[in-house]
Amino acid sequence: MKKNYYAWVMVAMSCFICFVSIGMISNSVHAPYFIEGGLTNAENSLLVSLRTFSGVFATAVCGVYYKKLSLKNGMALGLLFGAISYALYSIADVFWIYAVAALFSGVCFGIASSVPTSILVKNWFNKNRSLAFGITTASSGLTSLVLPQIVKVLTDAFSFKTTLMIEAILFVVVAVLTFVLVVDNPADKGLEPYGGTVENTEESNAKSKKHFAYLPGELKPTKLHFVILCLIFFLIGCQLYATWNHMSLLYSTEGIDMTIVMSLISIAGGALMVGKIVFGVFSDKFNGKIAYIVFCIVQVVGMFISCFAAYTHSLPLGIIGCLLEGGAAVTATTGMSTICSELYPNPEEYKNKLVTLTVVYNAGGFIFSPIFGIIADGVGSYIPAFIMASILGIVTIILIAILYSGAKKNAELS
């Protein structure tokens, strides 16, 4: 059978989309500049909450939205909301304009990021799907690697407001590329998904995969198991969404030089980019449960090291912490897509469950993000909030083990 190379064009486009819609919007690189411009820690956290609120709403209506519009048109329109957001940030001089900009960026994040790109990848791949998920979401890590330095260079050369307008233009460029190149399904181009039909792929998997990889029918989650899965991703939202959006402030509020802070964020972003690809390969080789547990343990250890590094102003520990925390912070993106695909292989069920999980994840971030700002304003540090978030990560490890054990046992009893 002729290989479907256009599937990798879809991966490339998904990378461009996630670079801006996830990487730029959720990156904490802009937060210190906003605070330098007059916002308080609490106001900055409120912007995160407003963005998350609109993101939750936008994600919740994704099912209806993409029934009216194709993936191509829907994502292109969503990216234009991102362009409006950054254009508003560039002219903002009072809090309410910042707030409106945050709401627009949340809409972009909700309808033009991980949900549609995950569906696009699932449509185009029946083989190496977790790897494709990993490469796609790795682009947001690339954003964290390069964006801090780009923002600093552009801000030093021009101004922060001009930098934001340049970022708005980038959203428009990616929107145009999306409209021109994205194809919703391989059948629309007369192609089969990468790896062939589902039947051929499942037969190949049964012959080649190791005993610890779950084959079709080995997992049968109940409604209770889905409730547990929702709780897991709610806690991940509380833990990961909030910490990633406040990572730069963890260091800057401890008095660490901004140049060092931006370098640490870049290190975390580079580690995230690599981590997402490694998570995909790891999941394809083993399974989503093992990958999640291993990566979450590494992430929790990294968060504790980052807290100690911020407190002691230790650059070596800061580098180690950011490498571990960034490299393992994949559970909400690649992890969600992989676990959902593993538990719910039916395409329609996968789409519905993924939308729900994304809403729940963002809801966790919406609820927990203001607590970060409140704690920081109260004690003058983000360290206690990060320690609290680390404990939530440990809880999710226990819950994911319970979930998979129950889903496997239910399949055996059926």
mmCIF file of N, CA and C in Angstrom, residues 59-173:
data_model
loop_
_atom_site.group_PDB
_atom_site.id
_atom_site.type_symbol
_atom_site.label_atom_id
_atom_site.label_comp_id
_atom_site.label_asym_id
_atom_site.label_seq_id
_atom_site.Cartn_x
_atom_site.Cartn_y
_atom_site.Cartn_z
ATOM 1 N N THR A 59 -14.454 25.348 24.763
ATOM 2 C CA THR A 59 -14.247 23.908 24.627
ATOM 3 C C THR A 59 -15.562 23.150 24.772
ATOM 4 N N ALA A 60 -16.415 23.616 25.690
ATOM 5 C CA ALA A 60 -17.694 22.946 25.934
ATOM 6 C C ALA A 60 -18.592 22.950 24.697
ATOM 7 N N VAL A 61 -18.467 23.981 23.872
ATOM 8 C CA VAL A 61 -19.311 24.066 22.671
ATOM 9 C C VAL A 61 -18.586 23.559 21.428
ATOM 10 N N CYS A 62 -17.389 22.955 21.634
ATOM 11 C CA CYS A 62 -16.613 22.455 20.494
ATOM 12 C C CYS A 62 -17.409 21.464 19.651
ATOM 13 N N GLY A 63 -18.158 20.576 20.314
ATOM 14 C CA GLY A 63 -18.922 19.581 19.582
ATOM 15 C C GLY A 63 -19.897 20.212 18.612
ATOM 16 N N VAL A 64 -20.655 21.203 19.094
ATOM 17 C CA VAL A 64 -21.618 21.914 18.255
ATOM 18 C C VAL A 64 -20.888 22.747 17.211
ATOM 19 N N TYR A 65 -19.809 23.416 17.647
ATOM 20 C CA TYR A 65 -19.031 24.300 16.772
ATOM 21 C C TYR A 65 -18.502 23.550 15.555
ATOM 22 N N TYR A 66 -17.941 22.349 15.800
ATOM 23 C CA TYR A 66 -17.353 21.599 14.691
ATOM 24 C C TYR A 66 -18.362 20.743 13.932
ATOM 25 N N LYS A 67 -19.604 20.740 14.367
ATOM 26 C CA LYS A 67 -20.658 20.181 13.523
ATOM 27 C C LYS A 67 -21.109 21.209 12.495
ATOM 28 N N LYS A 68 -20.984 22.488 12.862
ATOM 29 C CA LYS A 68 -21.353 23.574 11.943
ATOM 30 C C LYS A 68 -20.214 23.904 10.977
ATOM 31 N N LEU A 69 -18.978 23.796 11.486
ATOM 32 C CA LEU A 69 -17.811 24.146 10.686
ATOM 33 C C LEU A 69 -16.885 22.946 10.574
ATOM 34 N N SER A 70 -16.130 22.877 9.497
ATOM 35 C CA SER A 70 -15.124 21.829 9.360
ATOM 36 C C SER A 70 -13.975 22.112 10.321
ATOM 37 N N LEU A 71 -13.119 21.117 10.537
ATOM 38 C CA LEU A 71 -11.937 21.338 11.375
ATOM 39 C C LEU A 71 -11.093 22.472 10.805
ATOM 40 N N LYS A 72 -10.904 22.455 9.489
ATOM 41 C CA LYS A 72 -10.095 23.490 8.840
ATOM 42 C C LYS A 72 -10.652 24.881 9.097
ATOM 43 N N ASN A 73 -11.913 25.102 8.786
ATOM 44 C CA ASN A 73 -12.507 26.427 8.943
ATOM 45 C C ASN A 73 -12.626 26.825 10.411
ATOM 46 N N GLY A 74 -12.980 25.849 11.259
ATOM 47 C CA GLY A 74 -13.138 26.146 12.677
ATOM 48 C C GLY A 74 -11.842 26.567 13.328
ATOM 49 N N MET A 75 -10.755 25.873 13.003
ATOM 50 C CA MET A 75 -9.456 26.231 13.593
ATOM 51 C C MET A 75 -8.956 27.568 13.050
ATOM 52 N N ALA A 76 -9.159 27.812 11.765
ATOM 53 C CA ALA A 76 -8.726 29.090 11.188
ATOM 54 C C ALA A 76 -9.442 30.260 11.859
ATOM 55 N N LEU A 77 -10.753 30.110 12.066
ATOM 56 C CA LEU A 77 -11.509 31.172 12.740
ATOM 57 C C LEU A 77 -11.049 31.337 14.183
ATOM 58 N N GLY A 78 -10.797 30.215 14.872
ATOM 59 C CA GLY A 78 -10.330 30.281 16.250
ATOM 60 C C GLY A 78 -9.010 31.020 16.379
ATOM 61 N N LEU A 79 -8.120 30.805 15.413
ATOM 62 C CA LEU A 79 -6.829 31.483 15.444
ATOM 63 C C LEU A 79 -6.975 32.991 15.258
ATOM 64 N N LEU A 80 -8.000 33.409 14.528
ATOM 65 C CA LEU A 80 -8.244 34.847 14.363
ATOM 66 C C LEU A 80 -8.681 35.481 15.682
ATOM 67 N N PHE A 81 -9.375 34.710 16.534
ATOM 68 C CA PHE A 81 -9.685 35.208 17.876
ATOM 69 C C PHE A 81 -8.392 35.452 18.657
ATOM 70 N N GLY A 82 -7.406 34.584 18.457
ATOM 71 C CA GLY A 82 -6.111 34.787 19.100
ATOM 72 C C GLY A 82 -5.439 36.063 18.617
ATOM 73 N N ALA A 83 -5.546 36.331 17.314
ATOM 74 C CA ALA A 83 -4.968 37.557 16.764
ATOM 75 C C ALA A 83 -5.618 38.792 17.380
ATOM 76 N N ILE A 84 -6.947 38.759 17.524
ATOM 77 C CA ILE A 84 -7.659 39.884 18.153
ATOM 78 C C ILE A 84 -7.191 40.067 19.579
ATOM 79 N N SER A 85 -7.004 38.957 20.289
ATOM 80 C CA SER A 85 -6.561 39.016 21.681
ATOM 81 C C SER A 85 -5.231 39.752 21.815
ATOM 82 N N TYR A 86 -4.251 39.343 21.014
ATOM 83 C CA TYR A 86 -2.928 39.963 21.143
ATOM 84 C C TYR A 86 -2.917 41.401 20.646
ATOM 85 N N ALA A 87 -3.759 41.709 19.677
ATOM 86 C CA ALA A 87 -3.880 43.104 19.238
ATOM 87 C C ALA A 87 -4.432 43.971 20.377
ATOM 88 N N LEU A 88 -5.402 43.410 21.128
ATOM 89 C CA LEU A 88 -5.954 44.152 22.272
ATOM 90 C C LEU A 88 -4.914 44.305 23.378
ATOM 91 N N TYR A 89 -4.161 43.236 23.647
ATOM 92 C CA TYR A 89 -3.090 43.341 24.655
ATOM 93 C C TYR A 89 -2.117 44.463 24.295
ATOM 94 N N SER A 90 -1.852 44.614 22.997
ATOM 95 C CA SER A 90 -0.853 45.594 22.566
ATOM 96 C C SER A 90 -1.299 47.031 22.774
ATOM 97 N N ILE A 91 -2.613 47.267 22.889
ATOM 98 C CA ILE A 91 -3.102 48.640 23.097
ATOM 99 C C ILE A 91 -3.667 48.842 24.492
ATOM 100 N N ALA A 92 -3.647 47.795 25.323
ATOM 101 C CA ALA A 92 -4.276 47.869 26.648
ATOM 102 C C ALA A 92 -3.538 48.855 27.554
ATOM 103 N N ASP A 93 -4.314 49.730 28.195
ATOM 104 C CA ASP A 93 -3.738 50.633 29.193
ATOM 105 C C ASP A 93 -4.570 50.664 30.476
ATOM 106 N N VAL A 94 -5.695 49.936 30.472
ATOM 107 C CA VAL A 94 -6.515 49.775 31.671
ATOM 108 C C VAL A 94 -6.887 48.300 31.795
ATOM 109 N N PHE A 95 -7.254 47.868 33.002
ATOM 110 C CA PHE A 95 -7.431 46.436 33.253
ATOM 111 C C PHE A 95 -8.542 45.820 32.409
ATOM 112 N N TRP A 96 -9.625 46.554 32.166
ATOM 113 C CA TRP A 96 -10.749 45.942 31.460
ATOM 114 C C TRP A 96 -10.377 45.548 30.030
ATOM 115 N N ILE A 97 -9.442 46.280 29.409
ATOM 116 C CA ILE A 97 -8.996 45.898 28.062
ATOM 117 C C ILE A 97 -8.173 44.614 28.143
ATOM 118 N N TYR A 98 -7.307 44.532 29.155
ATOM 119 C CA TYR A 98 -6.581 43.275 29.382
ATOM 120 C C TYR A 98 -7.562 42.122 29.560
ATOM 121 N N ALA A 99 -8.633 42.379 30.309
ATOM 122 C CA ALA A 99 -9.618 41.339 30.607
ATOM 123 C C ALA A 99 -10.319 40.855 29.329
ATOM 124 N N VAL A 100 -10.707 41.795 28.471
ATOM 125 C CA VAL A 100 -11.356 41.418 27.204
ATOM 126 C C VAL A 100 -10.388 40.618 26.340
ATOM 127 N N ALA A 101 -9.123 41.057 26.308
ATOM 128 C CA ALA A 101 -8.103 40.330 25.539
ATOM 129 C C ALA A 101 -7.950 38.904 26.053
ATOM 130 N N ALA A 102 -7.973 38.748 27.377
ATOM 131 C CA ALA A 102 -7.848 37.418 27.981
ATOM 132 C C ALA A 102 -9.025 36.528 27.575
ATOM 133 N N LEU A 103 -10.219 37.100 27.520
ATOM 134 C CA LEU A 103 -11.398 36.331 27.117
ATOM 135 C C LEU A 103 -11.267 35.850 25.666
ATOM 136 N N PHE A 104 -10.797 36.722 24.777
ATOM 137 C CA PHE A 104 -10.594 36.335 23.381
ATOM 138 C C PHE A 104 -9.537 35.234 23.258
ATOM 139 N N SER A 105 -8.452 35.353 24.033
ATOM 140 C CA SER A 105 -7.401 34.331 23.953
ATOM 141 C C SER A 105 -7.914 32.991 24.461
ATOM 142 N N GLY A 106 -8.812 33.023 25.442
ATOM 143 C CA GLY A 106 -9.413 31.788 25.933
ATOM 144 C C GLY A 106 -10.255 31.104 24.875
ATOM 145 N N VAL A 107 -10.987 31.893 24.095
ATOM 146 C CA VAL A 107 -11.793 31.325 23.006
ATOM 147 C C VAL A 107 -10.886 30.621 21.993
ATOM 148 N N CYS A 108 -9.780 31.270 21.638
ATOM 149 C CA CYS A 108 -8.814 30.667 20.721
ATOM 150 C C CYS A 108 -8.271 29.368 21.304
ATOM 151 N N PHE A 109 -7.893 29.396 22.565
ATOM 152 C CA PHE A 109 -7.348 28.220 23.239
ATOM 153 C C PHE A 109 -8.372 27.082 23.258
ATOM 154 N N GLY A 110 -9.645 27.434 23.414
ATOM 155 C CA GLY A 110 -10.681 26.417 23.532
ATOM 156 C C GLY A 110 -11.053 25.739 22.236
ATOM 157 N N ILE A 111 -11.083 26.498 21.138
ATOM 158 C CA ILE A 111 -11.597 25.924 19.888
ATOM 159 C C ILE A 111 -10.526 25.688 18.828
ATOM 160 N N ALA A 112 -9.289 26.104 19.090
ATOM 161 C CA ALA A 112 -8.261 25.954 18.054
ATOM 162 C C ALA A 112 -6.960 25.402 18.612
ATOM 163 N N SER A 113 -7.064 24.463 19.572
ATOM 164 C CA SER A 113 -5.828 23.919 20.135
ATOM 165 C C SER A 113 -5.864 22.405 20.180
ATOM 166 N N SER A 114 -5.814 21.830 21.373
ATOM 167 C CA SER A 114 -5.599 20.384 21.482
ATOM 168 C C SER A 114 -6.799 19.547 21.042
ATOM 169 N N VAL A 115 -8.031 20.031 21.239
ATOM 170 C CA VAL A 115 -9.198 19.224 20.863
ATOM 171 C C VAL A 115 -9.256 19.008 19.348
ATOM 172 N N PRO A 116 -9.321 20.054 18.524
ATOM 173 C CA PRO A 116 -9.408 19.803 17.076
ATOM 174 C C PRO A 116 -8.156 19.170 16.484
ATOM 175 N N THR A 117 -6.962 19.545 16.992
ATOM 176 C CA THR A 117 -5.752 18.942 16.437
ATOM 177 C C THR A 117 -5.661 17.459 16.801
ATOM 178 N N SER A 118 -6.140 17.091 17.994
ATOM 179 C CA SER A 118 -6.151 15.673 18.380
ATOM 180 C C SER A 118 -7.114 14.882 17.491
ATOM 181 N N ILE A 119 -8.269 15.471 17.209
ATOM 182 C CA ILE A 119 -9.231 14.809 16.318
ATOM 183 C C ILE A 119 -8.636 14.671 14.918
ATOM 184 N N LEU A 120 -7.954 15.715 14.461
ATOM 185 C CA LEU A 120 -7.320 15.684 13.139
ATOM 186 C C LEU A 120 -6.279 14.566 13.068
ATOM 187 N N VAL A 121 -5.442 14.467 14.096
ATOM 188 C CA VAL A 121 -4.422 13.419 14.129
ATOM 189 C C VAL A 121 -5.060 12.037 14.185
ATOM 190 N N LYS A 122 -6.110 11.888 14.994
ATOM 191 C CA LYS A 122 -6.789 10.593 15.086
ATOM 192 C C LYS A 122 -7.409 10.211 13.741
ATOM 193 N N ASN A 123 -7.934 11.209 13.018
ATOM 194 C CA ASN A 123 -8.507 10.930 11.686
ATOM 195 C C ASN A 123 -7.455 10.416 10.708
ATOM 196 N N TRP A 124 -6.230 10.928 10.825
ATOM 197 C CA TRP A 124 -5.202 10.662 9.823
ATOM 198 C C TRP A 124 -4.257 9.520 10.198
ATOM 199 N N PHE A 125 -4.288 9.062 11.464
ATOM 200 C CA PHE A 125 -3.328 8.051 11.903
ATOM 201 C C PHE A 125 -4.024 6.857 12.557
ATOM 202 N N ASN A 126 -3.721 5.664 12.060
ATOM 203 C CA ASN A 126 -4.085 4.425 12.736
ATOM 204 C C ASN A 126 -2.851 3.707 13.267
ATOM 205 N N LYS A 127 -1.680 4.214 12.905
ATOM 206 C CA LYS A 127 -0.414 3.670 13.375
ATOM 207 C C LYS A 127 0.451 4.823 13.848
ATOM 208 N N ASN A 128 1.251 4.561 14.903
ATOM 209 C CA ASN A 128 2.111 5.609 15.482
ATOM 210 C C ASN A 128 1.309 6.832 15.893
ATOM 211 N N ARG A 129 0.082 6.601 16.358
ATOM 212 C CA ARG A 129 -0.791 7.722 16.714
ATOM 213 C C ARG A 129 -0.262 8.491 17.925
ATOM 214 N N SER A 130 0.213 7.774 18.953
ATOM 215 C CA SER A 130 0.733 8.464 20.140
ATOM 216 C C SER A 130 1.954 9.299 19.796
ATOM 217 N N LEU A 131 2.793 8.790 18.898
ATOM 218 C CA LEU A 131 3.945 9.567 18.441
ATOM 219 C C LEU A 131 3.475 10.831 17.738
ATOM 220 N N ALA A 132 2.457 10.705 16.884
ATOM 221 C CA ALA A 132 1.918 11.879 16.189
ATOM 222 C C ALA A 132 1.326 12.875 17.179
ATOM 223 N N PHE A 133 0.597 12.355 18.201
ATOM 224 C CA PHE A 133 0.093 13.231 19.264
ATOM 225 C C PHE A 133 1.251 13.973 19.928
ATOM 226 N N GLY A 134 2.310 13.224 20.226
ATOM 227 C CA GLY A 134 3.450 13.808 20.928
ATOM 228 C C GLY A 134 4.141 14.896 20.127
ATOM 229 N N ILE A 135 4.351 14.632 18.836
ATOM 230 C CA ILE A 135 4.998 15.631 17.978
ATOM 231 C C ILE A 135 4.133 16.878 17.886
ATOM 232 N N THR A 136 2.825 16.675 17.734
ATOM 233 C CA THR A 136 1.907 17.810 17.610
ATOM 234 C C THR A 136 1.961 18.712 18.831
ATOM 235 N N THR A 137 1.811 18.108 20.011
ATOM 236 C CA THR A 137 1.772 18.919 21.229
ATOM 237 C C THR A 137 3.155 19.415 21.632
ATOM 238 N N ALA A 138 4.217 18.784 21.089
ATOM 239 C CA ALA A 138 5.568 19.238 21.408
ATOM 240 C C ALA A 138 5.810 20.665 20.941
ATOM 241 N N SER A 139 5.042 21.098 19.958
ATOM 242 C CA SER A 139 5.240 22.452 19.429
ATOM 243 C C SER A 139 4.982 23.522 20.472
ATOM 244 N N SER A 140 4.086 23.230 21.436
ATOM 245 C CA SER A 140 3.866 24.210 22.499
ATOM 246 C C SER A 140 5.089 24.307 23.399
ATOM 247 N N GLY A 141 5.827 23.191 23.514
ATOM 248 C CA GLY A 141 7.092 23.232 24.241
ATOM 249 C C GLY A 141 8.133 24.036 23.490
ATOM 250 N N LEU A 142 8.115 23.925 22.155
ATOM 251 C CA LEU A 142 9.021 24.731 21.341
ATOM 252 C C LEU A 142 8.751 26.215 21.565
ATOM 253 N N THR A 143 7.478 26.568 21.719
ATOM 254 C CA THR A 143 7.134 27.965 22.001
ATOM 255 C C THR A 143 7.823 28.432 23.272
ATOM 256 N N SER A 144 7.740 27.604 24.322
ATOM 257 C CA SER A 144 8.362 27.984 25.590
ATOM 258 C C SER A 144 9.875 28.052 25.478
ATOM 259 N N LEU A 145 10.440 27.279 24.541
ATOM 260 C CA LEU A 145 11.891 27.306 24.350
ATOM 261 C C LEU A 145 12.340 28.601 23.684
ATOM 262 N N VAL A 146 11.626 29.028 22.643
ATOM 263 C CA VAL A 146 12.098 30.166 21.845
ATOM 264 C C VAL A 146 11.409 31.482 22.186
ATOM 265 N N LEU A 147 10.158 31.416 22.673
ATOM 266 C CA LEU A 147 9.395 32.651 22.866
ATOM 267 C C LEU A 147 10.016 33.604 23.892
ATOM 268 N N PRO A 148 10.494 33.118 25.055
ATOM 269 C CA PRO A 148 11.062 34.067 26.029
ATOM 270 C C PRO A 148 12.193 34.907 25.449
ATOM 271 N N GLN A 149 13.070 34.254 24.681
ATOM 272 C CA GLN A 149 14.195 35.000 24.115
ATOM 273 C C GLN A 149 13.726 35.956 23.018
ATOM 274 N N ILE A 150 12.769 35.494 22.204
ATOM 275 C CA ILE A 150 12.244 36.349 21.135
ATOM 276 C C ILE A 150 11.548 37.581 21.723
ATOM 277 N N VAL A 151 10.727 37.350 22.753
ATOM 278 C CA VAL A 151 10.029 38.469 23.395
ATOM 279 C C VAL A 151 11.021 39.462 23.976
ATOM 280 N N LYS A 152 12.059 38.959 24.615
ATOM 281 C CA LYS A 152 13.050 39.856 25.212
ATOM 282 C C LYS A 152 13.802 40.653 24.155
ATOM 283 N N VAL A 153 14.211 39.969 23.073
ATOM 284 C CA VAL A 153 14.946 40.662 22.009
ATOM 285 C C VAL A 153 14.072 41.726 21.352
ATOM 286 N N LEU A 154 12.834 41.359 21.021
ATOM 287 C CA LEU A 154 11.934 42.317 20.373
ATOM 288 C C LEU A 154 11.567 43.471 21.301
ATOM 289 N N THR A 155 11.361 43.158 22.576
ATOM 290 C CA THR A 155 11.020 44.205 23.541
ATOM 291 C C THR A 155 12.181 45.174 23.721
ATOM 292 N N ASP A 156 13.404 44.642 23.772
ATOM 293 C CA ASP A 156 14.581 45.519 23.904
ATOM 294 C C ASP A 156 14.776 46.364 22.649
ATOM 295 N N ALA A 157 14.478 45.778 21.480
ATOM 296 C CA ALA A 157 14.683 46.496 20.220
ATOM 297 C C ALA A 157 13.571 47.493 19.937
ATOM 298 N N PHE A 158 12.332 47.133 20.285
ATOM 299 C CA PHE A 158 11.193 48.004 20.009
ATOM 300 C C PHE A 158 10.507 48.369 21.334
ATOM 301 N N SER A 159 9.453 47.635 21.664
ATOM 302 C CA SER A 159 8.745 47.797 22.935
ATOM 303 C C SER A 159 7.903 46.554 23.154
ATOM 304 N N PHE A 160 7.423 46.368 24.374
ATOM 305 C CA PHE A 160 6.601 45.195 24.659
ATOM 306 C C PHE A 160 5.290 45.253 23.883
ATOM 307 N N LYS A 161 4.723 46.445 23.734
ATOM 308 C CA LYS A 161 3.470 46.592 22.993
ATOM 309 C C LYS A 161 3.653 46.197 21.519
ATOM 310 N N THR A 162 4.754 46.604 20.934
ATOM 311 C CA THR A 162 5.041 46.244 19.544
ATOM 312 C C THR A 162 5.234 44.736 19.406
ATOM 313 N N THR A 163 5.901 44.138 20.381
ATOM 314 C CA THR A 163 6.100 42.688 20.385
ATOM 315 C C THR A 163 4.759 41.965 20.358
ATOM 316 N N LEU A 164 3.807 42.423 21.166
ATOM 317 C CA LEU A 164 2.484 41.810 21.204
ATOM 318 C C LEU A 164 1.774 41.926 19.853
ATOM 319 N N MET A 165 1.944 43.047 19.161
ATOM 320 C CA MET A 165 1.317 43.215 17.849
ATOM 321 C C MET A 165 1.950 42.274 16.822
ATOM 322 N N ILE A 166 3.261 42.066 16.908
ATOM 323 C CA ILE A 166 3.931 41.115 16.018
ATOM 324 C C ILE A 166 3.382 39.707 16.255
ATOM 325 N N GLU A 167 3.147 39.368 17.516
ATOM 326 C CA GLU A 167 2.572 38.062 17.841
ATOM 327 C C GLU A 167 1.154 37.932 17.273
ATOM 328 N N ALA A 168 0.396 39.032 17.289
ATOM 329 C CA ALA A 168 -0.945 39.017 16.700
ATOM 330 C C ALA A 168 -0.882 38.696 15.207
ATOM 331 N N ILE A 169 0.106 39.266 14.523
ATOM 332 C CA ILE A 169 0.276 39.010 13.083
ATOM 333 C C ILE A 169 0.607 37.538 12.835
ATOM 334 N N LEU A 170 1.394 36.929 13.738
ATOM 335 C CA LEU A 170 1.740 35.516 13.598
ATOM 336 C C LEU A 170 0.486 34.639 13.644
ATOM 337 N N PHE A 171 -0.459 34.980 14.512
ATOM 338 C CA PHE A 171 -1.728 34.245 14.567
ATOM 339 C C PHE A 171 -2.438 34.286 13.209
ATOM 340 N N VAL A 172 -2.434 35.452 12.578
ATOM 341 C CA VAL A 172 -3.093 35.601 11.273
ATOM 342 C C VAL A 172 -2.413 34.720 10.226
ATOM 343 N N VAL A 173 -1.095 34.700 10.224
ATOM 344 C CA VAL A 173 -0.342 33.893 9.260
ATOM 345 C C VAL A 173 -0.691 32.413 9.412
#
